[in-house]
Amino acid sequence: METVSENRACGGVQGVYNHLSQTCRCEMTFGLFLPEEAKFGQIPLLWFLSGLTCTHENAMVKAGAQQWAAEQGIALVFPDTSPRGDQVADDEEYDLGKGAGFYINATQSPWMPHYNMWDYIAEDLPSLLQENFPLDMSRQSITGHSMGGHGALTLAMGIPKRFRSVSAFAPIANPTATEWGRKQFNAYLGDDKAAWAAHDATLLMKDKGFDGPLLVDTGTDDQFIDLLRPEALAQAANSRRQEAILRMQKGYDHSYFFVSTFMEDHISFHAEALYAD
Amino acid sequence: METVSENRACGGVQGVYNHLSQTCRCEMTFGLFLPEEAKFGQIPLLWFLSGLTCTHENAMVKAGAQQWAAEQGIALVFPDTSPRGDQVADDEEYDLGKGAGFYINATQSPWMPHYNMWDYIAEDLPSLLQENFPLDMSRQSITGHSMGGHGALTLAMGIPKRFRSVSAFAPIANPTATEWGRKQFNAYLGDDKAAWAAHDATLLMKDKGFDGPLLVDTGTDDQFIDLLRPEALAQAANSRRQEAILRMQKGYDHSYFFVSTFMEDHISFHAEALYAD
């Protein structure tokens, strides 16, 4: 692992690091914010998964999360959203290929050898973080924006007991129910509908739910709301009596202005779960 | 004036607007955050002047100022840092020409016809803002980062009674005392040392000071600190018994991570002055 940069921020350190990912078979970059408490012992970790076109950097500089993480003594990790490098397949569209990994292990060509973002977030990066930083991996929670909200929800439900709480900002909540979502799933997973179901938050909610608290915010003026389908997730979550706070925020859109507005709420929400017991 | 975008943020609206500037003789873009209170009457205004290479956008998305401005019921304006467009002279270096207006009215060729950033901030943009938005122009304060800190300090001292309080993050505090600063001043102002003095915060502090409170933060690990010269401003301010809080923040550098860390302090500081009497 190589240090790209470290900046003092909110009493702690905002770092950016490079490493060779075994699962993605390429160099990957991530951001990690460690509050001051990390000097004195192991601290809880909150994952922030980003949306389409983002790298590790967007949320790190625009979501305003560090100040609240510092207040709560929680570390923040900002992974990239896809494999990177010249050898990695790409597509001209913004919603496929680089910047659009969808937190899936691809089974189809040309995506298959590198696009293993599920395993990257679930196994590769956690091992690296545990080895190199003072993190209490028994206390993890996860959040994300848009495609990253989809990733947060599917990973939280797909790996039981890993995360204590899950939240999402404007998540892609039911991709198998839109033509747009089916396009991505077809590309990465082919026609395997069982594989699709494992990466659809609404279907996972119907099937198994999440063993912990859930918070979702979506803006009423989100320009992509028809692709997100918050109503499908809400119906599934309420139908199974999932512990949940599902909010539609009047007048907000899909931007980071929306994300940063509600970041304090999300980090407080996760802190409560991370510091329980 | 034309609306480029409006996003709901922190209970208010983050807008971006375009207009034809008479002083810069080109189209200019600025960001304006209006908190919810703007619906009900005129509110105070805080200027944020940005640093080298920035547009209106950088601080707007990275400084995390809106949440604190919303809490205090204060509007924020984020002007651009230079004239723009194909007809505007430029330089290959990052510190001259576009993105590097230095909040000066240039008297030298090829900068002269467009580079009038002092007048743009002092006259042109205030008129436009007053005409189009519910702002109480009798309650204005100013802050900025790096070159924008220089702009904030020099405008606050150069236009007595305009601003109730002034603050700066890592300002270029004494440009006439460095070879680097003299390079810019020579380019824009020629050899006119009296003109230079009107754009050097330390010399202005020695000469006239500021009739109100001053707050300056600089990081001890700022990579440009030898070009900033906070020690010169501190000496000048303390020598004239200027009301001031001058802080060196241990371990912080020149980045927006530094700016956003201390933004809450700066906005609280200005709020106190803006809401006095």
Coordinates of C-alpha atoms in Angstrom, one line a residue, chain B:
Chain B
M1 CA -29.0 37.8 -15.5
E2 CA -29.5 34.2 -16.3
T3 CA -30.0 31.2 -14.0
V4 CA -27.6 28.4 -14.7
S5 CA -28.8 26.1 -11.9
E6 CA -30.6 26.1 -8.6
N7 CA -30.3 23.2 -6.2
R8 CA -32.1 22.9 -2.9
A9 CA -29.4 22.8 -0.1
C10 CA -29.6 23.1 3.7
G11 CA -33.2 24.3 3.7
G12 CA -32.4 27.0 1.2
V13 CA -31.2 27.3 -2.4
Q14 CA -27.7 27.1 -3.9
G15 CA -28.0 29.0 -7.2
V16 CA -25.5 29.6 -10.0
Y17 CA -26.0 32.7 -12.2
N18 CA -24.5 34.2 -15.3
H19 CA -24.4 37.9 -16.2
L20 CA -22.7 40.3 -18.5
S21 CA -20.2 42.3 -16.4
Q22 CA -19.7 45.9 -17.4
T23 CA -16.5 46.1 -15.6
C24 CA -14.9 42.9 -16.8
R25 CA -16.5 43.2 -20.3
C26 CA -17.4 39.6 -20.4
E27 CA -19.9 37.0 -19.2
M28 CA -19.3 36.2 -15.5
T29 CA -20.6 33.4 -13.4
F30 CA -21.2 33.4 -9.6
G31 CA -22.8 31.1 -7.0
L32 CA -25.2 32.4 -4.4
F33 CA -26.6 30.5 -1.4
L34 CA -29.8 31.8 0.0
P35 CA -31.0 30.2 3.3
E36 CA -34.7 29.7 4.0
E37 CA -34.9 33.1 5.8
A38 CA -34.5 34.8 2.4
K39 CA -38.1 34.0 1.7
F40 CA -39.3 36.3 4.5
G41 CA -37.2 39.4 4.1
Q42 CA -33.7 40.8 3.5
I43 CA -30.8 38.9 5.0
P44 CA -27.1 39.7 5.6
L45 CA -24.5 38.7 3.0
L46 CA -21.1 37.0 3.4
W47 CA -18.7 37.2 0.5
F48 CA -16.3 34.2 -0.1
L49 CA -13.4 35.0 -2.5
S50 CA -11.6 32.1 -3.9
G51 CA -8.0 31.3 -4.6
L52 CA -5.8 30.7 -7.6
T53 CA -7.1 28.4 -10.3
C54 CA -10.6 28.4 -8.7
T55 CA -13.9 29.4 -10.4
H56 CA -17.1 30.2 -8.6
E57 CA -17.6 26.5 -8.1
N58 CA -14.7 25.2 -5.9
A59 CA -15.7 26.7 -2.6
M60 CA -19.3 26.3 -3.4
V61 CA -18.9 22.5 -3.5
K62 CA -15.9 21.9 -1.2
A63 CA -15.9 24.5 1.6
G64 CA -18.9 23.2 3.5
A65 CA -20.1 26.7 4.2
Q66 CA -23.8 26.4 3.3
Q67 CA -24.8 24.5 6.5
W68 CA -23.4 27.1 8.8
A69 CA -24.8 30.0 6.7
A70 CA -28.2 28.2 6.9
E71 CA -27.9 27.9 10.7
Q72 CA -27.1 31.7 10.9
G73 CA -29.6 32.9 8.3
I74 CA -26.8 34.4 6.1
A75 CA -26.5 34.5 2.3
L76 CA -23.2 33.5 0.7
V77 CA -21.9 34.7 -2.6
F78 CA -19.1 32.9 -4.4
P79 CA -17.7 35.1 -7.3
D80 CA -15.3 33.8 -10.0
T81 CA -11.6 34.7 -9.7
S82 CA -11.0 36.4 -13.1
P83 CA -12.7 37.5 -16.3
R84 CA -13.4 34.6 -18.7
G85 CA -13.9 33.9 -22.4
D86 CA -11.9 33.5 -25.6
Q87 CA -11.4 37.3 -25.9
V88 CA -9.7 37.5 -22.4
A89 CA -5.9 37.4 -22.2
D90 CA -4.4 34.5 -20.4
D91 CA -1.0 33.0 -19.4
E92 CA 0.4 29.5 -19.3
E93 CA 1.2 29.8 -15.6
Y94 CA -1.5 29.0 -13.0
D95 CA -0.8 32.2 -11.1
L96 CA -1.3 34.8 -13.9
G97 CA -4.3 35.4 -16.1
K98 CA -7.5 33.4 -16.0
G99 CA -8.2 32.0 -12.5
A100 CA -5.7 34.5 -11.1
G101 CA -7.3 38.0 -11.1
F102 CA -5.8 38.9 -7.7
Y103 CA -8.8 41.2 -7.1
I104 CA -7.0 44.1 -8.8
N105 CA -7.9 46.5 -11.6
A106 CA -5.0 45.9 -14.1
T107 CA -3.4 48.9 -15.7
Q108 CA -1.0 46.9 -18.0
S109 CA -1.4 45.3 -21.3
P110 CA -2.6 42.6 -22.2
W111 CA -4.6 42.5 -18.9
M112 CA -6.1 46.0 -18.9
P113 CA -9.4 45.8 -20.8
H114 CA -10.9 42.9 -18.8
Y115 CA -9.0 42.3 -15.6
N116 CA -10.9 44.6 -13.3
M117 CA -11.7 42.2 -10.5
W118 CA -11.5 44.9 -7.8
D119 CA -14.3 46.9 -9.4
Y120 CA -16.2 43.7 -10.2
I121 CA -16.3 42.7 -6.5
A122 CA -16.7 46.3 -5.2
E123 CA -19.3 47.7 -7.6
D124 CA -20.5 45.5 -10.4
L125 CA -21.6 42.4 -8.5
P126 CA -23.0 44.2 -5.4
S127 CA -25.3 46.2 -7.7
L128 CA -26.5 43.1 -9.5
L129 CA -27.1 41.2 -6.2
Q130 CA -29.0 44.1 -4.6
E131 CA -31.3 44.3 -7.6
N132 CA -32.1 40.6 -7.9
F133 CA -32.0 39.1 -4.4
P134 CA -33.4 39.9 -0.9
L135 CA -30.1 41.0 0.6
D136 CA -29.6 43.7 3.2
M137 CA -26.5 45.4 1.7
S138 CA -26.0 47.4 4.9
R139 CA -25.0 44.1 6.5
Q140 CA -22.1 42.6 4.6
S141 CA -18.9 40.7 5.7
I142 CA -16.1 39.1 3.6
T143 CA -13.8 36.1 3.8
G144 CA -11.7 34.2 1.3
H145 CA -9.0 31.6 0.8
S146 CA -5.4 32.2 -0.3
M147 CA -5.5 34.7 -3.1
G148 CA -9.2 35.2 -2.0
G149 CA -8.0 35.9 1.5
H150 CA -5.8 38.6 0.1
G151 CA -8.8 39.9 -1.8
A152 CA -11.0 39.8 1.3
L153 CA -8.5 41.7 3.5
T154 CA -7.6 44.3 0.9
L155 CA -11.2 45.0 -0.1
A156 CA -12.2 45.2 3.6
M157 CA -9.5 47.7 4.4
G158 CA -9.7 49.5 1.0
I159 CA -13.5 50.2 1.2
P160 CA -14.0 51.6 4.7
K161 CA -17.5 50.9 6.2
R162 CA -18.5 48.4 3.5
F163 CA -17.8 45.2 5.5
R164 CA -18.6 44.7 9.2
S165 CA -16.1 41.9 9.7
V166 CA -13.3 40.3 7.7
S167 CA -11.7 36.9 7.9
A168 CA -9.3 34.9 5.8
F169 CA -8.0 31.3 5.4
A170 CA -4.3 31.2 4.6
P171 CA -4.3 34.6 2.9
I172 CA -1.5 35.9 0.7
A173 CA -0.8 38.5 3.3
N174 CA 2.2 40.5 2.1
P175 CA 2.7 40.0 -1.6
T176 CA 5.0 43.0 -2.2
A177 CA 7.6 41.3 0.1
T178 CA 8.1 38.2 -2.0
E179 CA 9.5 37.8 -5.5
W180 CA 6.5 35.7 -6.4
G181 CA 4.0 38.4 -5.4
R182 CA 6.0 41.1 -7.1
K183 CA 5.8 39.1 -10.3
Q184 CA 2.0 39.3 -10.3
F185 CA 1.9 43.0 -9.3
N186 CA 4.4 43.9 -12.0
A187 CA 2.3 42.1 -14.6
Y188 CA -1.0 43.7 -13.6
L189 CA 0.1 47.1 -12.2
G190 CA 3.5 47.8 -13.7
D191 CA 6.1 49.5 -11.5
D192 CA 3.6 51.8 -9.6
K193 CA 4.5 51.1 -6.0
A194 CA 1.6 53.1 -4.6
A195 CA -0.8 50.9 -6.5
W196 CA 1.0 47.9 -5.1
A197 CA 0.6 49.1 -1.6
A198 CA -3.2 49.4 -2.0
H199 CA -3.3 45.6 -2.7
D200 CA -1.0 44.4 0.1
A201 CA -2.9 43.5 3.2
T202 CA 0.1 44.0 5.5
L203 CA 0.8 47.5 4.1
L204 CA -2.9 48.4 4.3
M205 CA -2.9 47.2 7.9
K206 CA 0.1 49.4 8.7
D207 CA -1.4 52.3 6.9
K208 CA -5.1 52.2 8.0
G209 CA -6.2 48.9 9.5
F210 CA -9.8 47.7 9.6
D211 CA -12.7 49.2 11.6
G212 CA -14.1 46.0 12.9
P213 CA -13.1 42.5 13.9
L214 CA -10.6 40.4 12.0
L215 CA -10.0 36.6 12.0
V216 CA -7.2 34.8 10.2
D217 CA -6.4 31.1 10.2
T218 CA -3.2 29.6 8.6
G219 CA -2.0 26.1 8.8
T220 CA 1.5 25.4 10.3
D221 CA 2.1 22.9 7.5
D222 CA 0.9 25.1 4.7
Q223 CA 3.1 24.3 1.7
F224 CA 2.9 27.9 0.5
I225 CA 3.5 29.6 3.8
D226 CA 6.6 31.4 2.7
L227 CA 4.6 33.1 0.0
L228 CA 1.8 33.9 2.4
R229 CA 3.8 35.6 5.2
P230 CA 1.2 35.5 8.0
E231 CA 3.9 36.8 10.3
A232 CA 4.0 40.1 8.5
L233 CA 0.3 40.6 8.8
A234 CA 0.3 39.6 12.4
Q235 CA 3.1 42.0 13.3
A236 CA 1.3 44.9 11.5
A237 CA -2.1 44.1 13.0
N238 CA -0.8 43.7 16.6
S239 CA 1.4 46.8 16.2
R240 CA -1.6 48.9 15.4
R241 CA -3.7 47.2 18.1
Q242 CA -6.2 46.0 15.5
E243 CA -9.0 43.9 17.0
A244 CA -8.0 40.5 15.7
I245 CA -7.9 36.8 16.2
L246 CA -4.8 35.4 14.3
R247 CA -4.5 31.6 14.5
M248 CA -1.8 29.2 13.3
Q249 CA -3.5 25.8 13.1
K250 CA -1.1 22.9 13.9
G251 CA -0.6 20.4 11.1
Y252 CA -3.0 21.9 8.6
D253 CA -2.0 22.6 5.0
H254 CA -3.4 24.8 2.2
S255 CA -6.2 22.6 1.1
Y256 CA -10.0 22.8 1.3
F257 CA -9.7 20.2 4.1
F258 CA -8.2 23.0 6.1
V259 CA -10.8 25.5 5.0
S260 CA -13.8 23.3 5.7
T261 CA -12.4 22.4 9.1
F262 CA -12.6 26.0 10.3
M263 CA -15.6 27.2 8.3
E264 CA -18.0 27.0 11.2
D265 CA -15.8 29.3 13.3
H266 CA -15.5 31.8 10.5
I267 CA -19.2 31.9 9.8
S268 CA -20.0 32.2 13.5
F269 CA -17.5 35.0 13.8
H270 CA -19.2 36.9 10.9
A271 CA -22.7 36.2 12.2
E272 CA -21.8 38.0 15.4
A273 CA -20.8 41.1 13.6
L274 CA -23.7 40.9 11.0
Y275 CA -26.3 40.6 13.7
A276 CA -24.9 43.2 16.1
D277 CA -27.3 46.1 16.8

